[in-house]
Structures are given as C-alpha cells and as structure tokens.
Amino acid sequence: SQTIHQWPATLVQPVGSPLSLECTVEGTSNPNLYWYRQAAGRGLQLLFYSVGIGQISSEVPQNLSASRPQDRQFILSSKKLLLSDSGFYLCAWSEQGISEAFFGQGTRLTVV
Amino acid sequence: GENVEQHPSTLSVQEGDSAVIKCTYSDSASNYFPWYKQELGKGPQLIIDIRSNVGEKKDQRIAVTLNKTAKHFSLHITETQPEDSAVYFCAAKNAGGTSYGKLTFGQGTILTVHP
C-alpha cells in the first residue's frame, strides 16, 4: 500500500534562516505531488505541484521554492524565512490520472 | 479558476443528531468532489468522494449528494458521535484536462458533537 511521510512534524526557526521540508511517498511510481499551506487551521492553499522529476509549478508568488530531485521526493525550501511563512505545511500525492489525493501529517512551522 | 464556498463555518450538534455541510463550486468543468476530515494537528483524511456521473454516494453514516445543475454538493453525517468532531473540508477538481489534479478547497467547517 502507499504511504506518505513528511518531516519534521514541528519546526521553530528564526527569521532569516533557511528552510527545508521533505516529503516522500512509498508504494507508487510517478505520482503527482503537492505542497499546501494551511493558516490558522483553516483553508488549504496550494503552493506548488509537480507531475514529474524536475517539473515544478508554482501557484502563488512567495518566499518559498520547491524541488523534486527524485520521483517520490518533494522538498519545500526557503533561503530566508519571513514571519509570514509561519503555518502548517502539508504534502499530498495522487496517482497520475486518478482523482484521489492523500495528505501527509503536516509540519507546523513557527518563524520567530 | 475554480472557487469553492463552504457553509457553515461552524456547526454544533448533539450526539445522535445529523449534521449537514454544504458547498458550492463555480467551474462547471469540475467533476470530482472529495470530502476531508482533519483532526487537530493532523493532515486531512479523505473520508468520501463523489464523481459527477452520480448524484449520491453513501458509506455507513456518511453520505454525499451532488447537484450538477446547481453546482452544489453536501456532506451528510447521521447519528453523530463525539469522535466525529473535527474540521471538514470540501474540495473540487477537474480530474481531466491540464489541471494536473489540483484540488480547490472550501474554507472548512468546524464540527463539534456534544455528548
């Protein structure tokens, strides 16, 4: 069966520090991968999605970037964090051509 | 692009009562409508979904209905239990075309079931 792993679960980072969040999927090949951000426990905003290695599409302009160095690995990064980057970050995956999307357990990022 | 509106934002019911959450969507090309349940501090969990070729789907105590003409769909939970308390999200997607499976979410409903 397929599983999605996301880490770390919580992270406290100072303003101006770099960020790297990682997400991996097991049990499938060539999945669609997504990064969402959720503010204040409500509303999921799509940040990035990827349909293949090295293929990244950005949905909103921001201080973040994403990369997909391997088929089932998706990384969310920032060179310098802002206070406004605080939030709950969720990775998700779906199979190509299949509707269902499944989420990881999320990373709570607090920028101080 | 797609826009999904969800109501109510909060819903409080007594254990055993039914709960109904409603969503409307704007893009007539959307053809897949999932519902997610999110417990505190966790990722959303897919609980039920419906495709545009059916009007209703049921899974034990939960059911979803879809009205394509009116572009709205609803989640129905019967015989609610305290463990149903969570935030519920509806979403819409055009599962074909070039949308790459991107989901557009409603703003969520905080459901509280009182014992």
PDB file of C-alpha atoms in Angstrom:
ATOM      1  CA  SER A   1       0.000   0.000   0.000  1.00  0.00           C
ATOM      2  CA  GLN A   2       1.031   3.593  -0.492  1.00  0.00           C
ATOM      3  CA  THR A   3       2.272   5.771   2.324  1.00  0.00           C
ATOM      4  CA  ILE A   4       3.410   9.358   2.566  1.00  0.00           C
ATOM      5  CA  HIS A   5       5.998  10.608   5.014  1.00  0.00           C
ATOM      6  CA  GLN A   6       6.550  14.203   5.917  1.00  0.00           C
ATOM      7  CA  TRP A   7       9.070  15.620   8.357  1.00  0.00           C
ATOM      8  CA  PRO A   8       9.750  17.230  10.668  1.00  0.00           C
ATOM      9  CA  ALA A   9       6.420  17.373  12.487  1.00  0.00           C
ATOM     10  CA  THR A  10       7.238  20.686  14.151  1.00  0.00           C
ATOM     11  CA  LEU A  11       9.875  23.293  13.496  1.00  0.00           C
ATOM     12  CA  VAL A  12      10.768  26.609  15.095  1.00  0.00           C
ATOM     13  CA  GLN A  13      13.083  28.747  13.029  1.00  0.00           C
ATOM     14  CA  PRO A  14      14.374  32.312  13.389  1.00  0.00           C
ATOM     15  CA  VAL A  15      13.599  34.962  10.814  1.00  0.00           C
ATOM     16  CA  GLY A  16      16.164  34.944   8.033  1.00  0.00           C
ATOM     17  CA  SER A  17      17.138  31.299   8.477  1.00  0.00           C
ATOM     18  CA  PRO A  18      16.836  28.733   5.669  1.00  0.00           C
ATOM     19  CA  LEU A  19      14.147  26.078   5.461  1.00  0.00           C
ATOM     20  CA  SER A  20      13.973  22.566   4.107  1.00  0.00           C
ATOM     21  CA  LEU A  21      10.904  20.359   4.497  1.00  0.00           C
ATOM     22  CA  GLU A  22      10.892  16.924   2.977  1.00  0.00           C
ATOM     23  CA  CYS A  23       8.149  14.641   1.773  1.00  0.00           C
ATOM     24  CA  THR A  24       8.454  11.131   0.389  1.00  0.00           C
ATOM     25  CA  VAL A  25       5.899   8.716  -0.984  1.00  0.00           C
ATOM     26  CA  GLU A  26       6.218   4.947  -0.943  1.00  0.00           C
ATOM     27  CA  GLY A  27       4.411   2.270  -2.883  1.00  0.00           C
ATOM     28  CA  THR A  28       3.750   4.136  -6.106  1.00  0.00           C
ATOM     29  CA  SER A  29       5.578   5.470  -9.148  1.00  0.00           C
ATOM     30  CA  ASN A  30       5.471   8.851 -10.869  1.00  0.00           C
ATOM     31  CA  PRO A  31       2.890  10.391  -8.518  1.00  0.00           C
ATOM     32  CA  ASN A  32       1.620  13.936  -8.700  1.00  0.00           C
ATOM     33  CA  LEU A  33       2.996  15.753  -5.659  1.00  0.00           C
ATOM     34  CA  TYR A  34       1.679  18.861  -3.947  1.00  0.00           C
ATOM     35  CA  TRP A  35       2.652  21.328  -1.227  1.00  0.00           C
ATOM     36  CA  TYR A  36      -0.160  23.119   0.581  1.00  0.00           C
ATOM     37  CA  ARG A  37      -0.091  25.690   3.347  1.00  0.00           C
ATOM     38  CA  GLN A  38      -2.809  25.995   5.938  1.00  0.00           C
ATOM     39  CA  ALA A  39      -3.099  29.109   8.077  1.00  0.00           C
ATOM     40  CA  ALA A  40      -4.836  29.097  11.470  1.00  0.00           C
ATOM     41  CA  GLY A  41      -6.211  25.585  10.969  1.00  0.00           C
ATOM     42  CA  ARG A  42      -8.488  26.602   8.118  1.00  0.00           C
ATOM     43  CA  GLY A  43      -8.284  26.804   4.336  1.00  0.00           C
ATOM     44  CA  LEU A  44      -5.673  24.940   2.327  1.00  0.00           C
ATOM     45  CA  GLN A  45      -3.735  26.982  -0.189  1.00  0.00           C
ATOM     46  CA  LEU A  46      -1.891  25.151  -2.957  1.00  0.00           C
ATOM     47  CA  LEU A  47       1.706  26.365  -3.158  1.00  0.00           C
ATOM     48  CA  PHE A  48       3.389  24.012  -5.630  1.00  0.00           C
ATOM     49  CA  TYR A  49       2.648  20.911  -7.615  1.00  0.00           C
ATOM     50  CA  SER A  50       4.789  18.527  -9.615  1.00  0.00           C
ATOM     51  CA  VAL A  51       3.898  15.973 -12.254  1.00  0.00           C
ATOM     52  CA  GLY A  52       7.409  14.555 -12.610  1.00  0.00           C
ATOM     53  CA  ILE A  53      11.072  14.807 -11.645  1.00  0.00           C
ATOM     54  CA  GLY A  54      12.312  18.357 -12.027  1.00  0.00           C
ATOM     55  CA  GLN A  55       8.860  19.635 -13.051  1.00  0.00           C
ATOM     56  CA  ILE A  56       7.578  22.224 -10.604  1.00  0.00           C
ATOM     57  CA  SER A  57       4.666  24.599 -10.997  1.00  0.00           C
ATOM     58  CA  SER A  58       4.077  27.451  -8.591  1.00  0.00           C
ATOM     59  CA  GLU A  59       0.581  28.560  -7.760  1.00  0.00           C
ATOM     60  CA  VAL A  60       1.320  31.707  -5.775  1.00  0.00           C
ATOM     61  CA  PRO A  61       4.283  34.073  -5.627  1.00  0.00           C
ATOM     62  CA  GLN A  62       6.072  33.764  -2.334  1.00  0.00           C
ATOM     63  CA  ASN A  63       9.265  33.374  -0.433  1.00  0.00           C
ATOM     64  CA  LEU A  64       9.349  29.609  -0.956  1.00  0.00           C
ATOM     65  CA  SER A  65      10.535  27.221  -3.630  1.00  0.00           C
ATOM     66  CA  ALA A  66      10.058  23.522  -4.305  1.00  0.00           C
ATOM     67  CA  SER A  67      12.157  20.817  -5.883  1.00  0.00           C
ATOM     68  CA  ARG A  68      11.662  17.208  -6.887  1.00  0.00           C
ATOM     69  CA  PRO A  69      15.081  15.596  -7.113  1.00  0.00           C
ATOM     70  CA  GLN A  70      13.705  12.059  -7.188  1.00  0.00           C
ATOM     71  CA  ASP A  71      10.461  10.505  -8.392  1.00  0.00           C
ATOM     72  CA  ARG A  72       8.907  10.194  -4.941  1.00  0.00           C
ATOM     73  CA  GLN A  73      10.648  13.019  -3.112  1.00  0.00           C
ATOM     74  CA  PHE A  74       9.339  16.558  -2.850  1.00  0.00           C
ATOM     75  CA  ILE A  75      11.167  19.304  -0.979  1.00  0.00           C
ATOM     76  CA  LEU A  76       9.947  22.708   0.142  1.00  0.00           C
ATOM     77  CA  SER A  77      12.656  25.302   0.723  1.00  0.00           C
ATOM     78  CA  SER A  78      13.366  28.870   1.573  1.00  0.00           C
ATOM     79  CA  LYS A  79      16.639  30.769   1.636  1.00  0.00           C
ATOM     80  CA  LYS A  80      15.456  33.294   4.239  1.00  0.00           C
ATOM     81  CA  LEU A  81      12.311  32.769   6.271  1.00  0.00           C
ATOM     82  CA  LEU A  82       9.866  35.557   6.997  1.00  0.00           C
ATOM     83  CA  LEU A  83       7.459  35.769   9.921  1.00  0.00           C
ATOM     84  CA  SER A  84       4.626  35.392   7.428  1.00  0.00           C
ATOM     85  CA  ASP A  85       5.937  31.950   6.441  1.00  0.00           C
ATOM     86  CA  SER A  86       4.620  30.506   9.695  1.00  0.00           C
ATOM     87  CA  GLY A  87       1.888  27.955   9.178  1.00  0.00           C
ATOM     88  CA  PHE A  88       1.005  24.313   8.779  1.00  0.00           C
ATOM     89  CA  TYR A  89       2.580  22.811   5.654  1.00  0.00           C
ATOM     90  CA  LEU A  90       1.068  19.747   4.070  1.00  0.00           C
ATOM     91  CA  CYS A  91       2.420  17.473   1.387  1.00  0.00           C
ATOM     92  CA  ALA A  92      -0.002  15.433  -0.701  1.00  0.00           C
ATOM     93  CA  TRP A  93       0.130  12.954  -3.542  1.00  0.00           C
ATOM     94  CA  SER A  94      -2.146  11.462  -6.137  1.00  0.00           C
ATOM     95  CA  GLU A  95      -1.634   8.915  -8.854  1.00  0.00           C
ATOM     96  CA  GLN A  96      -1.426  10.169 -12.412  1.00  0.00           C
ATOM     97  CA  GLY A  97      -4.901  10.127 -13.887  1.00  0.00           C
ATOM     98  CA  ILE A  98      -6.513   9.173 -10.564  1.00  0.00           C
ATOM     99  CA  SER A  99      -8.607  11.646  -8.645  1.00  0.00           C
ATOM    100  CA  GLU A 100      -7.961  10.787  -5.009  1.00  0.00           C
ATOM    101  CA  ALA A 101      -5.331  12.823  -3.180  1.00  0.00           C
ATOM    102  CA  PHE A 102      -3.782  11.816   0.109  1.00  0.00           C
ATOM    103  CA  PHE A 103      -2.085  14.039   2.644  1.00  0.00           C
ATOM    104  CA  GLY A 104       0.866  13.667   4.952  1.00  0.00           C
ATOM    105  CA  GLN A 105       0.639  14.549   8.625  1.00  0.00           C
ATOM    106  CA  GLY A 106       1.977  18.044   8.136  1.00  0.00           C
ATOM    107  CA  THR A 107       4.748  20.235   9.518  1.00  0.00           C
ATOM    108  CA  ARG A 108       3.951  23.018  11.954  1.00  0.00           C
ATOM    109  CA  LEU A 109       6.411  25.823  11.148  1.00  0.00           C
ATOM    110  CA  THR A 110       6.797  28.731  13.518  1.00  0.00           C
ATOM    111  CA  VAL A 111       9.079  31.545  12.457  1.00  0.00           C
ATOM    112  CA  VAL A 112      10.231  33.654  15.408  1.00  0.00           C
TER     113      VAL A 112
ATOM    114  CA  GLY B   1     -10.250  29.331 -11.866  1.00  0.00           C
ATOM    115  CA  GLU B   2     -12.396  27.257  -9.558  1.00  0.00           C
ATOM    116  CA  ASN B   3     -13.911  28.789  -6.428  1.00  0.00           C
ATOM    117  CA  VAL B   4     -15.452  26.685  -3.663  1.00  0.00           C
ATOM    118  CA  GLU B   5     -17.653  28.142  -0.954  1.00  0.00           C
ATOM    119  CA  GLN B   6     -18.420  26.104   2.170  1.00  0.00           C
ATOM    120  CA  HIS B   7     -21.093  26.632   4.826  1.00  0.00           C
ATOM    121  CA  PRO B   8     -21.475  26.757   7.729  1.00  0.00           C
ATOM    122  CA  SER B   9     -18.088  27.701   9.137  1.00  0.00           C
ATOM    123  CA  THR B  10     -19.003  26.176  12.495  1.00  0.00           C
ATOM    124  CA  LEU B  11     -21.608  23.562  13.358  1.00  0.00           C
ATOM    125  CA  SER B  12     -22.558  22.317  16.792  1.00  0.00           C
ATOM    126  CA  VAL B  13     -24.834  19.289  17.259  1.00  0.00           C
ATOM    127  CA  GLN B  14     -25.859  16.884  19.969  1.00  0.00           C
ATOM    128  CA  GLU B  15     -24.661  13.328  19.835  1.00  0.00           C
ATOM    129  CA  GLY B  16     -27.056  11.272  17.732  1.00  0.00           C
ATOM    130  CA  ASP B  17     -28.231  14.207  15.638  1.00  0.00           C
ATOM    131  CA  SER B  18     -27.453  14.639  11.954  1.00  0.00           C
ATOM    132  CA  ALA B  19     -25.010  17.171  10.536  1.00  0.00           C
ATOM    133  CA  VAL B  20     -25.080  18.679   7.059  1.00  0.00           C
ATOM    134  CA  ILE B  21     -22.320  20.719   5.426  1.00  0.00           C
ATOM    135  CA  LYS B  22     -22.861  22.382   2.073  1.00  0.00           C
ATOM    136  CA  CYS B  23     -20.501  23.521  -0.668  1.00  0.00           C
ATOM    137  CA  THR B  24     -20.927  25.323  -3.955  1.00  0.00           C
ATOM    138  CA  TYR B  25     -18.462  25.443  -6.823  1.00  0.00           C
ATOM    139  CA  SER B  26     -18.068  27.753  -9.772  1.00  0.00           C
ATOM    140  CA  ASP B  27     -16.361  25.762 -12.548  1.00  0.00           C
ATOM    141  CA  SER B  28     -18.805  23.583 -14.460  1.00  0.00           C
ATOM    142  CA  ALA B  29     -15.835  21.512 -15.685  1.00  0.00           C
ATOM    143  CA  SER B  30     -15.180  20.215 -12.157  1.00  0.00           C
ATOM    144  CA  ASN B  31     -16.077  16.551 -11.987  1.00  0.00           C
ATOM    145  CA  TYR B  32     -14.602  15.208  -8.755  1.00  0.00           C
ATOM    146  CA  PHE B  33     -15.676  16.266  -5.267  1.00  0.00           C
ATOM    147  CA  PRO B  34     -13.912  14.844  -2.203  1.00  0.00           C
ATOM    148  CA  TRP B  35     -14.526  15.490   1.464  1.00  0.00           C
ATOM    149  CA  TYR B  36     -11.748  15.522   4.024  1.00  0.00           C
ATOM    150  CA  LYS B  37     -11.772  15.284   7.796  1.00  0.00           C
ATOM    151  CA  GLN B  38      -8.960  16.965   9.700  1.00  0.00           C
ATOM    152  CA  GLU B  39      -8.314  16.349  13.361  1.00  0.00           C
ATOM    153  CA  LEU B  40      -6.278  18.763  15.413  1.00  0.00           C
ATOM    154  CA  GLY B  41      -2.610  18.808  14.427  1.00  0.00           C
ATOM    155  CA  LYS B  42      -3.006  16.184  11.707  1.00  0.00           C
ATOM    156  CA  GLY B  43      -3.241  16.115   7.947  1.00  0.00           C
ATOM    157  CA  PRO B  44      -6.629  15.948   6.222  1.00  0.00           C
ATOM    158  CA  GLN B  45      -8.023  12.459   5.712  1.00  0.00           C
ATOM    159  CA  LEU B  46     -10.169  11.579   2.715  1.00  0.00           C
ATOM    160  CA  ILE B  47     -13.493  10.258   4.022  1.00  0.00           C
ATOM    161  CA  ILE B  48     -15.729  10.136   0.966  1.00  0.00           C
ATOM    162  CA  ASP B  49     -15.837  11.438  -2.578  1.00  0.00           C
ATOM    163  CA  ILE B  50     -18.235  11.652  -5.468  1.00  0.00           C
ATOM    164  CA  ARG B  51     -17.835  11.972  -9.183  1.00  0.00           C
ATOM    165  CA  SER B  52     -20.061  13.949 -11.480  1.00  0.00           C
ATOM    166  CA  ASN B  53     -21.650  10.883 -13.033  1.00  0.00           C
ATOM    167  CA  VAL B  54     -23.539  10.036  -9.819  1.00  0.00           C
ATOM    168  CA  GLY B  55     -25.893  12.037  -7.647  1.00  0.00           C
ATOM    169  CA  GLU B  56     -25.390  10.364  -4.292  1.00  0.00           C
ATOM    170  CA  LYS B  57     -22.929   8.120  -2.519  1.00  0.00           C
ATOM    171  CA  LYS B  58     -23.172   6.578   0.929  1.00  0.00           C
ATOM    172  CA  ASP B  59     -20.684   4.927   3.245  1.00  0.00           C
ATOM    173  CA  GLN B  60     -22.148   3.820   6.567  1.00  0.00           C
ATOM    174  CA  ARG B  61     -23.052   7.000   8.491  1.00  0.00           C
ATOM    175  CA  ILE B  62     -21.784   9.453   5.903  1.00  0.00           C
ATOM    176  CA  ALA B  63     -23.248  10.351   2.538  1.00  0.00           C
ATOM    177  CA  VAL B  64     -22.552  12.927  -0.122  1.00  0.00           C
ATOM    178  CA  THR B  65     -25.006  14.358  -2.630  1.00  0.00           C
ATOM    179  CA  LEU B  66     -24.239  16.289  -5.804  1.00  0.00           C
ATOM    180  CA  ASN B  67     -26.413  18.632  -7.834  1.00  0.00           C
ATOM    181  CA  LYS B  68     -24.513  19.414 -11.019  1.00  0.00           C
ATOM    182  CA  THR B  69     -27.144  21.785 -12.336  1.00  0.00           C
ATOM    183  CA  ALA B  70     -26.998  23.952  -9.242  1.00  0.00           C
ATOM    184  CA  LYS B  71     -23.274  23.298  -8.771  1.00  0.00           C
ATOM    185  CA  HIS B  72     -23.505  22.321  -5.159  1.00  0.00           C
ATOM    186  CA  PHE B  73     -22.720  19.242  -3.097  1.00  0.00           C
ATOM    187  CA  SER B  74     -23.301  18.320   0.507  1.00  0.00           C
ATOM    188  CA  LEU B  75     -21.948  16.053   3.221  1.00  0.00           C
ATOM    189  CA  HIS B  76     -24.426  14.332   5.499  1.00  0.00           C
ATOM    190  CA  ILE B  77     -23.395  12.664   8.742  1.00  0.00           C
ATOM    191  CA  THR B  78     -26.082  10.713  10.588  1.00  0.00           C
ATOM    192  CA  GLU B  79     -26.069   9.501  14.186  1.00  0.00           C
ATOM    193  CA  THR B  80     -23.165  11.781  15.017  1.00  0.00           C
ATOM    194  CA  GLN B  81     -20.666  10.728  17.665  1.00  0.00           C
ATOM    195  CA  PRO B  82     -18.163  12.806  19.659  1.00  0.00           C
ATOM    196  CA  GLU B  83     -15.332  11.338  17.569  1.00  0.00           C
ATOM    197  CA  ASP B  84     -16.883  12.976  14.510  1.00  0.00           C
ATOM    198  CA  SER B  85     -15.761  16.316  15.958  1.00  0.00           C
ATOM    199  CA  ALA B  86     -13.173  17.763  13.571  1.00  0.00           C
ATOM    200  CA  VAL B  87     -12.742  20.245  10.738  1.00  0.00           C
ATOM    201  CA  TYR B  88     -14.332  19.112   7.484  1.00  0.00           C
ATOM    202  CA  PHE B  89     -13.256  20.360   4.074  1.00  0.00           C
ATOM    203  CA  CYS B  90     -14.934  20.016   0.746  1.00  0.00           C
ATOM    204  CA  ALA B  91     -12.982  20.297  -2.481  1.00  0.00           C
ATOM    205  CA  ALA B  92     -13.491  20.294  -6.225  1.00  0.00           C
ATOM    206  CA  LYS B  93     -11.323  19.270  -9.111  1.00  0.00           C
ATOM    207  CA  ASN B  94     -11.389  18.895 -12.841  1.00  0.00           C
ATOM    208  CA  ALA B  95      -9.884  15.432 -12.992  1.00  0.00           C
ATOM    209  CA  GLY B  96      -9.134  15.753 -16.694  1.00  0.00           C
ATOM    210  CA  GLY B  97      -7.585  18.376 -18.885  1.00  0.00           C
ATOM    211  CA  THR B  98      -4.424  20.164 -17.820  1.00  0.00           C
ATOM    212  CA  SER B  99      -5.368  20.796 -14.205  1.00  0.00           C
ATOM    213  CA  TYR B 100      -2.991  18.034 -13.038  1.00  0.00           C
ATOM    214  CA  GLY B 101      -5.350  17.018 -10.306  1.00  0.00           C
ATOM    215  CA  LYS B 102      -5.270  20.287  -8.413  1.00  0.00           C
ATOM    216  CA  LEU B 103      -7.871  20.481  -5.702  1.00  0.00           C
ATOM    217  CA  THR B 104      -9.623  23.701  -4.765  1.00  0.00           C
ATOM    218  CA  PHE B 105     -10.764  23.607  -1.137  1.00  0.00           C
ATOM    219  CA  GLY B 106     -13.564  25.231   0.759  1.00  0.00           C
ATOM    220  CA  GLN B 107     -12.716  27.143   3.915  1.00  0.00           C
ATOM    221  CA  GLY B 108     -13.687  24.336   6.250  1.00  0.00           C
ATOM    222  CA  THR B 109     -16.396  23.624   8.816  1.00  0.00           C
ATOM    223  CA  ILE B 110     -15.604  23.087  12.479  1.00  0.00           C
ATOM    224  CA  LEU B 111     -17.996  20.354  13.614  1.00  0.00           C
ATOM    225  CA  THR B 112     -18.490  19.863  17.344  1.00  0.00           C
ATOM    226  CA  VAL B 113     -20.558  16.935  18.587  1.00  0.00           C
ATOM    227  CA  HIS B 114     -21.624  17.312  22.207  1.00  0.00           C
ATOM    228  CA  PRO B 115     -22.089  14.133  24.272  1.00  0.00           C
TER     229      PRO B 115
END
